XYZ file of C-alpha atoms in Angstrom:
774
model
C -55.479 -4.898 90.596
C -54.126 -2.587 87.888
C -55.208 -2.511 84.278
C -51.855 -3.978 83.230
C -52.725 -7.204 84.993
C -53.783 -9.669 82.321
C -56.395 -11.077 84.641
C -58.244 -7.791 84.866
C -61.828 -8.361 83.604
C -63.254 -6.286 80.746
C -65.682 -3.621 81.776
C -68.272 -1.899 79.587
C -67.299 1.444 81.077
C -63.670 1.141 79.991
C -63.522 0.947 76.186
C -59.763 1.187 76.209
C -59.312 -1.810 78.438
C -58.722 -4.090 75.413
C -55.785 -2.086 74.104
C -52.586 -4.035 73.915
C -54.223 -7.447 74.364
C -54.008 -10.382 71.942
C -56.106 -13.577 71.834
C -53.997 -16.636 72.570
C -55.134 -20.216 73.149
C -55.237 -21.398 76.753
C -56.100 -24.795 78.091
C -59.550 -25.516 79.327
C -61.165 -28.804 80.139
C -62.949 -30.098 77.055
C -61.368 -27.726 74.546
C -59.665 -24.354 74.206
C -60.763 -20.732 74.366
C -58.946 -17.510 73.563
C -57.997 -15.197 76.382
C -56.841 -11.598 76.214
C -53.166 -11.439 77.134
C -51.234 -8.245 77.527
C -48.343 -8.702 75.134
C -46.443 -5.953 76.913
C -46.401 -7.979 80.132
C -46.387 -11.430 78.597
C -42.688 -11.954 79.205
C -42.837 -10.972 82.875
C -46.380 -12.035 83.854
C -47.310 -15.279 82.131
C -51.074 -15.781 82.044
C -52.779 -18.218 84.321
C -55.090 -20.909 83.022
C -58.109 -18.769 83.884
C -59.754 -18.027 80.543
C -62.166 -15.254 79.844
C -65.012 -16.693 77.860
C -65.884 -15.361 74.404
C -69.316 -15.697 72.898
C -67.852 -15.834 69.403
C -65.585 -18.826 69.882
C -66.577 -21.654 72.158
C -65.113 -24.725 73.290
C -65.574 -28.385 72.527
C -63.853 -30.492 69.902
C -65.377 -33.574 68.255
C -63.613 -36.892 67.896
C -62.864 -36.134 64.239
C -61.210 -32.833 65.049
C -64.164 -30.583 64.156
C -64.893 -27.722 66.472
C -68.181 -28.045 68.308
C -70.406 -25.387 69.845
C -72.624 -25.806 72.835
C -76.224 -24.560 72.689
C -76.159 -20.922 73.700
C -78.478 -19.524 76.358
C -78.084 -15.824 77.189
C -77.297 -15.183 80.811
C -78.142 -12.070 82.754
C -75.145 -10.147 84.027
C -74.613 -10.135 87.780
C -75.434 -7.143 89.818
C -72.518 -4.847 90.523
C -71.038 -4.893 93.951
C -70.505 -1.808 95.928
C -67.043 -2.474 97.155
C -64.111 -4.713 96.806
C -62.812 -6.173 93.639
C -65.808 -5.271 91.438
C -66.530 -1.868 92.901
C -65.993 -0.005 89.642
C -66.726 -2.669 87.005
C -68.948 -5.579 86.122
C -67.776 -9.178 86.071
C -69.764 -10.280 83.010
C -69.387 -13.885 81.797
C -69.813 -13.801 78.038
C -70.977 -17.436 77.809
C -72.925 -19.652 80.201
C -71.400 -22.760 81.564
C -71.762 -25.615 79.058
C -74.506 -28.103 79.623
C -72.888 -31.551 79.819
C -76.120 -33.208 78.620
C -76.398 -31.072 75.435
C -75.588 -32.607 72.039
C -72.518 -30.940 70.409
C -73.155 -29.272 67.056
C -70.428 -28.534 64.417
C -69.663 -24.853 64.098
C -69.151 -24.838 60.311
C -72.193 -26.613 58.890
C -71.555 -27.284 55.186
C -73.982 -25.683 52.798
C -74.816 -28.752 50.719
C -76.938 -26.848 48.224
C -74.228 -24.237 47.666
C -71.649 -26.989 47.266
C -73.799 -28.727 44.687
C -74.237 -25.476 42.795
C -70.512 -24.813 42.924
C -69.731 -28.318 41.698
C -72.339 -27.981 38.953
C -70.703 -24.767 37.743
C -67.221 -26.244 37.805
C -65.815 -27.216 34.435
C -64.532 -30.753 34.613
C -61.299 -31.392 32.827
C -61.392 -34.379 30.480
C -59.845 -37.561 31.791
C -58.232 -38.251 28.436
C -56.998 -35.089 26.674
C -58.796 -34.298 23.455
C -55.593 -34.640 21.484
C -55.193 -38.274 22.595
C -58.716 -39.448 21.825
C -59.757 -41.592 18.917
C -59.781 -39.580 15.741
C -57.352 -37.001 17.149
C -54.526 -39.313 18.183
C -53.064 -39.701 14.706
C -52.955 -35.916 14.007
C -51.446 -35.350 17.457
C -48.739 -37.943 16.826
C -48.010 -36.437 13.413
C -47.823 -32.937 14.860
C -45.540 -34.024 17.702
C -43.306 -36.045 15.412
C -43.101 -33.151 12.987
C -42.246 -30.760 15.793
C -39.490 -32.995 17.150
C -38.133 -33.634 13.662
C -37.997 -29.932 12.994
C -36.138 -29.271 16.253
C -33.597 -32.037 15.613
C -32.925 -31.019 12.017
C -32.789 -27.329 12.953
C -30.048 -27.903 15.526
C -28.227 -30.584 13.508
C -27.693 -28.184 10.617
C -26.233 -25.597 13.002
C -24.044 -28.051 14.955
C -20.685 -26.778 13.574
C -21.605 -23.228 14.489
C -22.826 -24.387 17.903
C -19.397 -25.973 18.509
C -17.629 -22.679 17.886
C -20.080 -20.711 20.024
C -19.867 -23.221 22.881
C -16.054 -23.286 22.786
C -15.898 -19.511 22.972
C -18.382 -19.478 25.847
C -16.361 -22.186 27.634
C -13.256 -19.973 27.438
C -15.194 -17.088 28.911
C -16.493 -19.463 31.567
C -12.955 -20.460 32.594
C -12.019 -16.803 33.028
C -15.172 -16.118 35.032
C -14.568 -19.132 37.279
C -10.996 -18.011 37.996
C -12.187 -14.502 38.786
C -14.898 -15.875 41.039
C -12.347 -17.995 42.898
C -10.063 -14.951 43.309
C -12.889 -12.823 44.719
C -13.889 -15.634 47.055
C -10.306 -15.986 48.361
C -9.785 -12.232 48.793
C -13.157 -11.656 50.559
C -13.980 -8.817 48.213
C -17.362 -8.295 49.823
C -15.648 -7.291 53.107
C -14.201 -4.119 51.600
C -17.463 -2.248 52.174
C -17.489 -3.284 55.831
C -13.949 -1.999 56.368
C -14.853 1.253 54.681
C -17.938 1.645 56.870
C -16.064 1.059 60.131
C -13.326 3.471 59.045
C -15.879 6.216 58.373
C -17.523 5.513 61.737
C -14.130 6.163 63.443
C -14.343 2.873 65.332
C -10.770 1.511 65.436
C -11.634 -1.393 67.657
C -14.257 -2.708 65.255
C -11.950 -2.038 62.308
C -9.060 -4.017 63.827
C -11.322 -6.889 64.812
C -12.809 -7.051 61.305
C -9.343 -6.781 59.746
C -8.022 -9.715 61.768
C -11.062 -11.794 60.810
C -10.554 -11.031 57.115
C -6.868 -11.978 57.283
C -7.691 -15.285 58.940
C -10.366 -16.007 56.342
C -7.959 -15.250 53.486
C -5.371 -17.558 54.954
C -7.825 -20.387 55.345
C -9.256 -19.964 51.865
C -5.788 -19.612 50.376
C -4.850 -23.032 51.709
C -8.028 -24.481 50.208
C -7.229 -22.922 46.816
C -3.720 -24.360 46.959
C -5.123 -27.839 47.472
C -7.585 -27.241 44.646
C -4.821 -26.094 42.258
C -2.705 -29.112 43.181
C -5.621 -31.468 42.433
C -6.358 -29.784 39.097
C -2.701 -29.889 38.062
C -2.406 -33.535 39.046
C -5.513 -34.323 37.027
C -4.188 -32.526 33.959
C -0.939 -34.546 34.176
C -2.871 -37.803 34.181
C -5.432 -36.661 31.549
C -3.544 -38.039 28.463
C -3.199 -41.440 30.069
C -6.889 -41.544 30.990
C -7.868 -40.508 27.467
C -5.825 -43.347 25.981
C -7.500 -45.893 28.244
C -11.145 -44.790 27.868
C -13.122 -45.575 24.684
C -13.464 -42.606 22.357
C -17.270 -42.281 22.761
C -16.842 -41.967 26.538
C -14.027 -39.467 26.061
C -16.156 -37.448 23.647
C -19.113 -37.547 26.016
C -17.069 -36.432 29.025
C -15.323 -33.705 27.046
C -18.649 -32.438 25.724
C -20.123 -32.396 29.213
C -17.138 -30.423 30.543
C -17.386 -28.016 27.609
C -21.095 -27.475 28.179
C -20.571 -26.956 31.924
C -17.912 -24.312 31.323
C -20.019 -22.701 28.577
C -22.876 -22.326 31.055
C -20.686 -20.057 33.186
C -19.650 -18.107 30.098
C -23.047 -17.595 28.462
C -24.185 -13.999 27.904
C -26.528 -12.478 30.444
C -30.165 -12.035 29.540
C -30.332 -14.388 26.572
C -29.737 -18.066 25.799
C -26.483 -19.251 24.308
C -28.173 -21.150 21.460
C -31.302 -20.040 19.548
C -34.626 -21.802 19.897
C -35.967 -23.865 16.998
C -39.554 -22.830 17.739
C -40.609 -19.366 18.824
C -43.723 -19.144 20.962
C -45.803 -16.190 19.748
C -46.751 -13.511 22.239
C -50.345 -12.413 22.473
C -52.344 -9.921 24.447
C -54.347 -11.397 27.268
C -57.954 -10.287 27.320
C -59.104 -9.000 30.698
C -62.195 -7.179 31.880
C -60.263 -3.956 32.455
C -58.774 -4.032 28.948
C -62.164 -4.643 27.309
C -63.894 -1.926 29.321
C -61.110 0.518 28.500
C -61.520 -0.239 24.800
C -65.305 0.140 24.768
C -65.313 3.323 26.805
C -62.567 4.765 24.605
C -64.758 3.943 21.589
C -67.603 5.931 23.235
C -69.857 2.889 23.523
C -70.679 3.678 27.132
C -70.004 5.994 30.065
C -68.615 4.445 33.239
C -69.723 7.284 35.536
C -73.347 7.481 34.347
C -75.941 5.055 35.748
C -77.395 2.704 33.146
C -74.676 3.494 30.608
C -72.009 1.061 31.750
C -70.738 -1.749 29.564
C -71.383 -5.148 31.091
C -70.421 -8.731 30.327
C -72.767 -11.581 29.521
C -70.143 -14.286 30.020
C -66.757 -14.723 31.684
C -63.532 -14.233 29.765
C -62.485 -17.509 28.180
C -60.097 -18.925 25.633
C -61.527 -19.934 22.269
C -59.064 -21.504 19.869
C -56.157 -19.157 19.228
C -57.868 -16.205 20.851
C -60.081 -14.971 23.674
C -63.786 -14.283 23.665
C -66.381 -12.631 25.848
C -70.032 -11.689 25.454
C -70.515 -7.913 25.783
C -73.754 -6.156 26.739
C -73.816 -2.564 25.537
C -75.728 0.135 27.423
C -79.352 0.791 26.614
C -79.625 2.787 23.429
C -76.507 1.213 21.870
C -76.652 -1.693 19.450
C -74.616 -4.037 17.347
C -74.372 -1.498 14.539
C -72.652 0.951 16.865
C -70.076 -1.680 17.796
C -69.461 -2.477 14.124
C -68.871 1.166 13.300
C -66.519 1.470 16.281
C -64.536 -1.671 15.411
C -61.367 0.265 14.630
C -61.662 2.232 17.879
C -62.199 -1.006 19.829
C -59.070 -2.471 18.249
C -57.148 0.647 19.212
C -58.378 0.382 22.795
C -57.380 -3.272 22.918
C -54.000 -2.341 21.416
C -54.289 -4.939 18.644
C -54.678 -4.836 14.874
C -58.165 -4.346 13.473
C -57.875 -7.686 11.700
C -57.662 -9.391 15.107
C -61.052 -8.098 16.306
C -64.202 -9.996 15.332
C -67.742 -9.073 16.358
C -70.634 -11.533 16.111
C -74.283 -10.610 16.555
C -76.220 -12.297 19.367
C -79.774 -13.198 18.283
C -81.168 -12.795 21.799
C -80.576 -9.055 22.095
C -79.551 -6.215 19.829
C -77.388 -4.848 22.661
C -75.456 -8.080 23.003
C -72.669 -9.398 20.819
C -69.666 -11.654 21.126
C -66.174 -10.156 20.989
C -63.399 -12.486 19.827
C -59.829 -11.208 19.814
C -57.212 -13.327 18.076
C -53.773 -13.780 19.592
C -52.248 -12.784 16.269
C -53.588 -11.907 12.848
C -55.386 -15.150 11.872
C -55.954 -14.095 8.275
C -52.268 -13.643 7.511
C -51.698 -17.408 7.796
C -52.707 -19.441 4.761
C -55.067 -22.392 5.012
C -52.671 -24.666 3.155
C -53.158 -26.982 0.197
C -56.559 -28.299 -0.681
C -57.438 -31.710 0.770
C -58.643 -32.664 -2.713
C -55.032 -33.512 -3.569
C -55.783 -36.925 -2.086
C -57.641 -37.404 -5.426
C -60.372 -39.540 -3.896
C -63.838 -39.554 -5.495
C -66.184 -36.983 -4.005
C -69.947 -36.681 -3.744
C -71.606 -33.446 -4.797
C -74.416 -34.230 -2.359
C -72.050 -33.735 0.590
C -70.513 -30.367 1.591
C -67.349 -29.352 -0.230
C -64.251 -28.315 1.756
C -63.683 -24.623 1.170
C -61.173 -23.411 3.771
C -60.829 -22.548 7.447
C -62.324 -19.709 9.449
C -60.551 -17.205 11.671
C -60.547 -19.680 14.568
C -59.041 -22.463 12.440
C -62.298 -24.413 12.113
C -63.142 -26.170 8.857
C -65.541 -24.351 6.522
C -67.586 -26.301 4.001
C -70.105 -25.276 1.355
C -73.143 -27.307 0.372
C -73.299 -27.046 -3.422
C -76.586 -28.803 -4.041
C -79.610 -26.697 -4.916
C -77.695 -23.462 -4.615
C -75.986 -20.734 -6.592
C -72.744 -19.072 -5.542
C -71.515 -15.563 -6.254
C -67.838 -14.660 -5.798
C -66.820 -11.016 -6.040
C -63.598 -9.126 -5.394
C -61.062 -6.705 -6.734
C -58.616 -8.039 -9.324
C -55.836 -10.339 -8.092
C -57.436 -11.105 -4.736
C -58.073 -14.801 -5.427
C -61.702 -14.974 -6.583
C -60.886 -17.326 -9.477
C -58.970 -19.679 -7.186
C -61.819 -19.601 -4.648
C -64.423 -20.568 -7.239
C -62.088 -23.110 -8.800
C -61.684 -24.831 -5.414
C -65.398 -25.695 -5.460
C -65.268 -26.649 -9.143
C -62.441 -29.097 -8.464
C -64.577 -30.774 -5.828
C -67.304 -31.265 -8.428
C -64.719 -32.522 -10.946
C -63.882 -35.470 -8.657
C -67.537 -36.567 -8.711
C -67.859 -38.509 -11.991
C -71.656 -38.126 -11.962
C -71.525 -34.323 -12.236
C -71.712 -32.610 -15.625
C -69.645 -29.425 -15.761
C -69.820 -26.471 -18.140
C -67.115 -23.790 -17.842
C -67.093 -20.329 -19.430
C -64.459 -17.712 -18.673
C -65.164 -14.255 -20.046
C -61.605 -13.161 -19.292
C -59.946 -15.986 -21.231
C -57.369 -16.624 -18.475
C -55.316 -19.838 -18.303
C -56.817 -20.698 -14.909
C -59.804 -22.556 -16.356
C -58.434 -24.069 -19.565
C -57.454 -27.403 -18.007
C -61.139 -27.948 -17.224
C -61.470 -28.986 -20.861
C -60.433 -32.434 -19.576
C -63.825 -32.919 -17.898
C -66.109 -30.154 -19.207
C -69.198 -30.966 -21.222
C -69.189 -27.448 -22.694
C -66.509 -24.786 -22.357
C -65.208 -21.621 -23.963
C -62.653 -19.033 -22.918
C -62.618 -15.345 -23.757
C -64.743 -13.585 -26.362
C -62.568 -13.853 -29.479
C -63.603 -16.538 -32.013
C -61.281 -19.541 -32.243
C -61.099 -22.745 -34.267
C -63.642 -24.155 -31.824
C -66.117 -21.455 -32.816
C -67.456 -18.208 -31.399
C -67.356 -18.344 -27.559
C -70.451 -16.154 -27.324
C -72.399 -18.459 -29.609
C -71.210 -21.512 -27.683
C -72.413 -19.897 -24.450
C -75.800 -18.977 -25.905
C -76.311 -22.469 -27.286
C -75.318 -23.980 -23.943
C -77.664 -21.717 -21.999
C -80.507 -22.560 -24.375
C -79.879 -26.261 -23.958
C -79.699 -25.955 -20.172
C -82.924 -23.945 -20.084
C -84.733 -26.595 -22.122
C -83.217 -29.312 -19.914
C -84.496 -27.544 -16.781
C -87.989 -27.373 -18.239
C -87.919 -31.054 -19.130
C -86.599 -31.987 -15.675
C -89.539 -30.400 -13.920
C -91.897 -32.280 -16.228
C -90.154 -35.609 -15.641
C -89.956 -35.075 -11.869
C -93.697 -34.392 -11.811
C -94.382 -37.668 -13.629
C -92.252 -39.827 -11.326
C -94.044 -41.858 -8.656
C -93.893 -40.642 -5.070
C -91.791 -43.587 -3.917
C -89.069 -42.602 -6.410
C -89.389 -38.825 -5.994
C -91.036 -38.319 -2.586
C -90.525 -34.545 -2.348
C -91.007 -33.701 -6.000
C -87.360 -32.713 -6.486
C -84.151 -34.266 -7.669
C -82.624 -36.909 -5.419
C -79.206 -38.516 -5.357
C -80.563 -41.802 -6.665
C -82.336 -40.113 -9.589
C -79.310 -37.980 -10.467
C -76.979 -40.995 -10.554
C -79.331 -43.215 -12.530
C -78.581 -42.791 -16.259
C -82.089 -44.004 -17.149
C -83.595 -40.752 -15.921
C -81.039 -38.567 -17.730
C -80.958 -35.892 -15.025
C -77.378 -35.681 -13.700
C -76.301 -32.783 -11.529
C -75.078 -30.003 -13.818
C -72.641 -27.318 -12.615
C -72.461 -24.156 -14.711
C -69.390 -22.006 -13.989
C -69.049 -18.421 -15.239
C -65.915 -16.435 -14.453
C -65.847 -12.697 -15.237
C -69.500 -13.016 -16.190
C -69.819 -9.260 -16.577
C -68.137 -9.692 -19.974
C -71.092 -11.727 -21.248
C -73.455 -8.857 -20.523
C -71.386 -6.542 -22.711
C -70.142 -8.544 -25.700
C -70.690 -5.725 -28.195
C -73.664 -7.494 -29.746
C -76.854 -6.118 -28.244
C -78.889 -9.084 -29.400
C -76.503 -11.550 -27.799
C -76.308 -9.439 -24.632
C -80.082 -9.395 -24.301
C -80.454 -13.117 -24.876
C -77.637 -14.020 -22.481
C -79.115 -11.766 -19.810
C -82.577 -13.318 -20.204
C -81.230 -16.862 -20.069
C -78.985 -16.278 -17.051
C -81.732 -14.613 -15.036
C -84.039 -17.520 -15.782
C -81.438 -20.086 -14.759
C -80.349 -18.406 -11.514
C -83.979 -18.218 -10.442
C -85.246 -21.619 -11.518
C -82.376 -24.002 -12.307
C -80.852 -24.786 -8.854
C -83.997 -26.551 -7.652
C -83.762 -28.870 -10.688
C -80.141 -29.843 -9.944
C -78.485 -27.271 -12.210
C -76.057 -25.359 -10.007
C -74.424 -22.013 -10.758
C -71.027 -20.717 -9.684
C -70.273 -17.180 -10.855
C -67.399 -14.784 -10.264
C -66.946 -11.122 -11.156
C -64.703 -8.183 -10.406
C -67.443 -5.694 -11.287
C -70.406 -6.456 -9.057
C -71.643 -2.895 -9.470
C -72.890 -3.695 -12.978
C -72.248 -2.685 -16.560
C -73.301 0.311 -18.581
C -75.427 3.191 -17.389
C -78.851 1.633 -17.631
C -81.144 -0.234 -19.937
C -82.735 -3.641 -19.768
C -79.426 -5.548 -19.865
C -78.081 -3.568 -16.901
C -81.250 -4.286 -14.947
C -80.940 -7.980 -15.814
C -77.334 -7.911 -14.573
C -78.496 -6.621 -11.194
C -81.293 -9.176 -11.123
C -78.851 -11.981 -11.893
C -76.357 -10.809 -9.243
C -78.939 -10.423 -6.488
C -80.541 -13.861 -6.945
C -77.531 -15.886 -5.788
C -78.081 -17.757 -2.546
C -74.487 -18.008 -1.272
C -72.105 -15.048 -1.409
C -68.344 -14.908 -0.994
C -66.660 -11.511 -0.978
C -62.911 -11.155 -1.016
C -61.364 -7.708 -0.655
C -63.432 -4.929 -2.233
C -62.885 -1.222 -2.638
C -65.617 0.026 -0.302
C -68.342 -1.183 1.984
C -70.926 -0.314 -0.680
C -69.317 -2.743 -3.137
C -69.048 -5.286 -0.334
C -72.800 -5.001 0.171
C -73.369 -5.609 -3.535
C -71.496 -8.905 -3.307
C -72.688 -10.050 0.107
C -76.223 -8.753 -0.299
C -78.175 -5.899 1.194
C -77.798 -5.487 4.944
C -74.437 -7.221 5.180
C -72.688 -4.085 6.425
C -75.205 -3.579 9.218
C -74.421 -7.129 10.362
C -70.729 -6.328 10.644
C -69.755 -7.868 7.300
C -67.472 -5.594 5.294
C -64.925 -7.091 2.923
C -63.346 -3.683 2.280
C -61.628 -3.969 5.675
C -59.606 -6.976 4.506
C -55.961 -6.076 3.939
C -54.428 -6.161 0.430
C -51.924 -8.838 1.403
C -54.729 -11.278 2.177
C -55.000 -13.577 -0.819
C -57.869 -15.998 -0.995
C -59.462 -14.542 2.151
C -63.059 -13.437 2.123
C -66.374 -13.282 3.974
C -68.819 -16.133 3.339
C -72.492 -15.333 3.724
C -75.485 -17.561 3.241
C -73.756 -20.942 3.482
C -74.652 -21.359 7.167
C -76.044 -19.460 10.126
C -72.553 -18.124 10.800
C -70.864 -15.712 8.404
C -67.201 -16.619 8.826
C -64.141 -14.961 7.378
C -62.644 -17.808 5.361
C -59.085 -18.557 4.318
C -59.661 -20.686 1.241
C -57.600 -23.731 0.425
C -54.965 -23.334 -2.268
C -54.920 -25.323 -5.488
C -52.457 -23.954 -8.033
C -52.260 -24.867 -11.714
C -50.341 -28.102 -11.114
C -52.704 -29.161 -8.345
C -55.706 -28.416 -10.553
C -54.287 -30.419 -13.467
C -53.620 -33.393 -11.209
C -57.155 -33.332 -9.794
C -58.746 -32.849 -13.214
C -56.777 -35.746 -14.675
C -58.130 -37.992 -11.932
C -61.637 -36.623 -12.545
C -61.367 -37.461 -16.226
C -60.159 -40.989 -15.441
C -63.127 -41.510 -13.114
C -65.547 -40.403 -15.829
C -63.930 -42.609 -18.424
C -64.198 -45.592 -16.087
C -67.929 -44.998 -15.471
C -68.734 -43.848 -18.994
C -69.947 -40.392 -17.913
C -67.479 -38.362 -19.994
C -69.483 -36.254 -22.437
C -69.475 -33.264 -24.715
C -66.260 -31.394 -25.335
C -64.205 -33.614 -23.034
C -65.346 -36.721 -24.944
C -64.382 -35.203 -28.305
C -67.951 -34.460 -29.335
C -68.311 -31.312 -31.396
C -70.244 -28.674 -29.537
C -69.964 -26.103 -32.348
C -72.939 -25.978 -34.657
C -72.523 -25.171 -38.300
C -72.866 -21.430 -38.801
C -76.246 -20.408 -40.167
C -76.883 -17.909 -42.935
C -79.656 -15.872 -41.432
C -80.512 -14.192 -44.751
C -80.781 -17.566 -46.487
C -82.952 -18.961 -43.678
C -85.273 -15.943 -43.840
C -85.458 -16.045 -47.656
C -86.374 -19.744 -47.504
C -89.321 -18.920 -45.262
C -90.878 -16.373 -47.653
C -93.855 -17.717 -49.530
C -93.986 -17.188 -53.338
C -95.413 -13.779 -54.119
C -95.145 -12.613 -50.503
C -94.079 -8.952 -50.413
C -92.859 -8.948 -46.852
C -93.252 -10.356 -43.353
C -93.727 -8.880 -39.909
C -90.880 -9.296 -37.422
C -93.026 -11.236 -34.966
C -94.227 -13.626 -37.693
C -90.679 -14.047 -38.971
C -89.406 -14.971 -35.461
C -92.189 -17.547 -35.062
C -91.433 -19.108 -38.463
C -87.713 -19.394 -37.677
C -88.416 -21.043 -34.308
C -90.739 -23.601 -35.946
C -88.493 -24.347 -38.912
C -85.069 -24.294 -37.217
C -85.710 -24.846 -33.471
C -82.145 -25.917 -32.766
C -80.950 -22.465 -33.813
C -83.865 -20.090 -33.299
C -85.855 -21.640 -30.441
C -85.639 -18.529 -28.277
C -85.359 -15.849 -30.943
C -87.541 -12.793 -30.493
C -88.879 -10.197 -32.922
C -86.404 -7.614 -31.650
C -83.507 -10.065 -31.927
C -84.186 -11.058 -35.553
C -84.858 -7.439 -36.444
C -81.452 -6.415 -35.026
C -79.687 -9.240 -36.853
C -81.209 -8.402 -40.230
C -80.653 -4.684 -39.830
C -76.977 -5.416 -39.190
C -76.945 -7.305 -42.497
C -78.459 -4.388 -44.449
C -82.196 -5.207 -44.316
C -84.058 -2.078 -43.187
C -87.091 -2.169 -40.942
C -90.140 -0.937 -42.823
C -93.931 -0.892 -42.662
C -95.231 -4.136 -44.145
C -98.858 -4.953 -44.876
C -99.588 -8.605 -44.262
C -102.773 -10.325 -43.149
C -104.680 -7.095 -43.447
C -102.438 -5.360 -40.892
C -99.554 -2.911 -41.261
C -96.658 -3.511 -38.873
C -92.931 -3.180 -38.816
C -91.141 -5.928 -40.691
C -88.869 -6.766 -43.610
C -89.721 -6.420 -47.302
C -88.942 -9.369 -49.549
C -87.053 -7.194 -52.022
C -84.751 -5.899 -49.281
C -84.050 -9.435 -48.099
C -83.193 -10.623 -51.638
C -80.940 -7.593 -52.268
C -79.054 -8.128 -49.024
C -78.607 -11.816 -49.857
C -77.112 -10.917 -53.249
C -74.728 -8.470 -51.671
C -73.578 -11.045 -49.119
C -73.155 -13.791 -51.752
C -72.516 -12.317 -55.230
C -73.149 -14.688 -58.175
C -69.500 -14.644 -59.262
C -68.182 -15.924 -55.878
C -67.150 -19.515 -55.627
């Protein structure tokens, strides 16, 4: 038997004996087994039903169709024969004969544990989509209805133009159809075949092809003639049909014919009519793209062991973007990724504003990378939800805006102080005013507003404000600086009294020793929540009056440290977070006041150093840098301290008209509950101006030659506490020196100290109020 015989057995001494053989199924009692068939001789020598057994694929089949395997027992090969058929090879059966008494076993035994693990890892899709669940159904319906309405109106407005465009395309379609019919009749595609046979110098093939083409043209020509006759006959009867059919049916049929012809005449590569909604394109985040970006930013080396960038999670969609957890190589940390943010954006081929890095608390090497599909900060958050003008509760978080992923961002105002800082015209006033408007809709909140810049943005708050002043220039309502000082004094005294009253309350009323909602809303206790708002507060640290500057600085530092726990909240905004002046006690108090705020919101700043001043020390090392925000972002900033996350927030918009509407409702709510007070209620908040020289002269005892500054301050505080409760020796000394009373050595009580002589006080009083004046 030759080796080409498909029945030739395989021999271990002939490794090439399997060449040219393919496994094909052959019949065998109880199942099927593959045999090696020589495909070269398959057509001439069909294989017999004598299979060669294979130890890798055995033979029974269960009733359910599963393949079964017989228990395998290795068999010793037979001894070689010395002559005959097996003289030069071994006849080796690869499998023993099956045992008919053995129990069949399935070949592919399912791995139940692996299946359970796989099923546990699978993410189950919700049965009811999230957009159709309770609470989301109404927004989904509104969104869908709005989308459909937009599409209908968009196309309805352009309907006349669409008619012209469709008619023109229909004309082009008629021409194209005629040309297509002509090419079909003439067999234009056969020209290449004729040319090929002519070049091959094959006249027989050319003549045969030519006769076939002529016959085809004749046949198709007859078909076109019938088609033209039918079209002409239809056109003759068209007017009569139009007169019989109702006009809506005629219009519908004519429109359908026009659209069908226009489809043949539409331009290639683009639609005939524009789309009402454009789906934005975005870059898909893949492992290769991320690795390319990180290696290009020199955050790892792919060819060095231990320095590769790895992933702590699979790529996934998150809102309008993609996210993945990245593990940097050993020796690299989150700060390195923050510094390389621009390089990462370049490697991802997106804008820097689309790349967001979030620290992972479990490892300094690990962080989350979120890449937005498009710039999320360039889209406004929309109008404030406060336009619903429903009463609010200061004890619940206030809506502030949305983050980069479109999630709602709220700020808890209770027991906190908020600092807003930014360059001019970046939206810091509007951001702070958004929170103030929330408080205005709570009729139990007392509001005091002071704007050092004197802008119109805050003036409508006079409708609800207990105390307010705008700018630094004196008006008919009094000196704004004096109004602020008096307000801060009153608030400081109120804070002191609150702590005393809270300490005296029983534990069932005040269980934690601090203000509660029930206490704040009960007028019997007299401790309502008080919100103090200061815009451009740097102006109040540099009023031009050193005494006033010092007192304002002392009062503000006291309040920002102590007042929030007593229910007196602070909201402050500035465009100069770096401070005022070149030094001194007031400048140090400014820094102390700025750094004691609990919640920080930084809109665009000039540098990362200024951003750190607003957001607090260490913000830059955490990846928070408001200087990277683009100038066209208005009302966009980084919020720190309001929650564990530090989102980039697009604040809600409330313009002047929106603010007036909300404030009018807030005033009406206060009038209804009787909580309108102070300036808004028409009560005068301006105290009668005091003549300091007259007050000091009235305190001098008969025959007293002079008084020390410290004694004079104590006398004024005891005699006129409503005006001089917090006056100091330096403050009264500065005031009197400005009025022409020099500071001199005065002996009193057996001691010589700096003070004012009685003669100097009397002379200054005469100069200020001459006897002849009326």
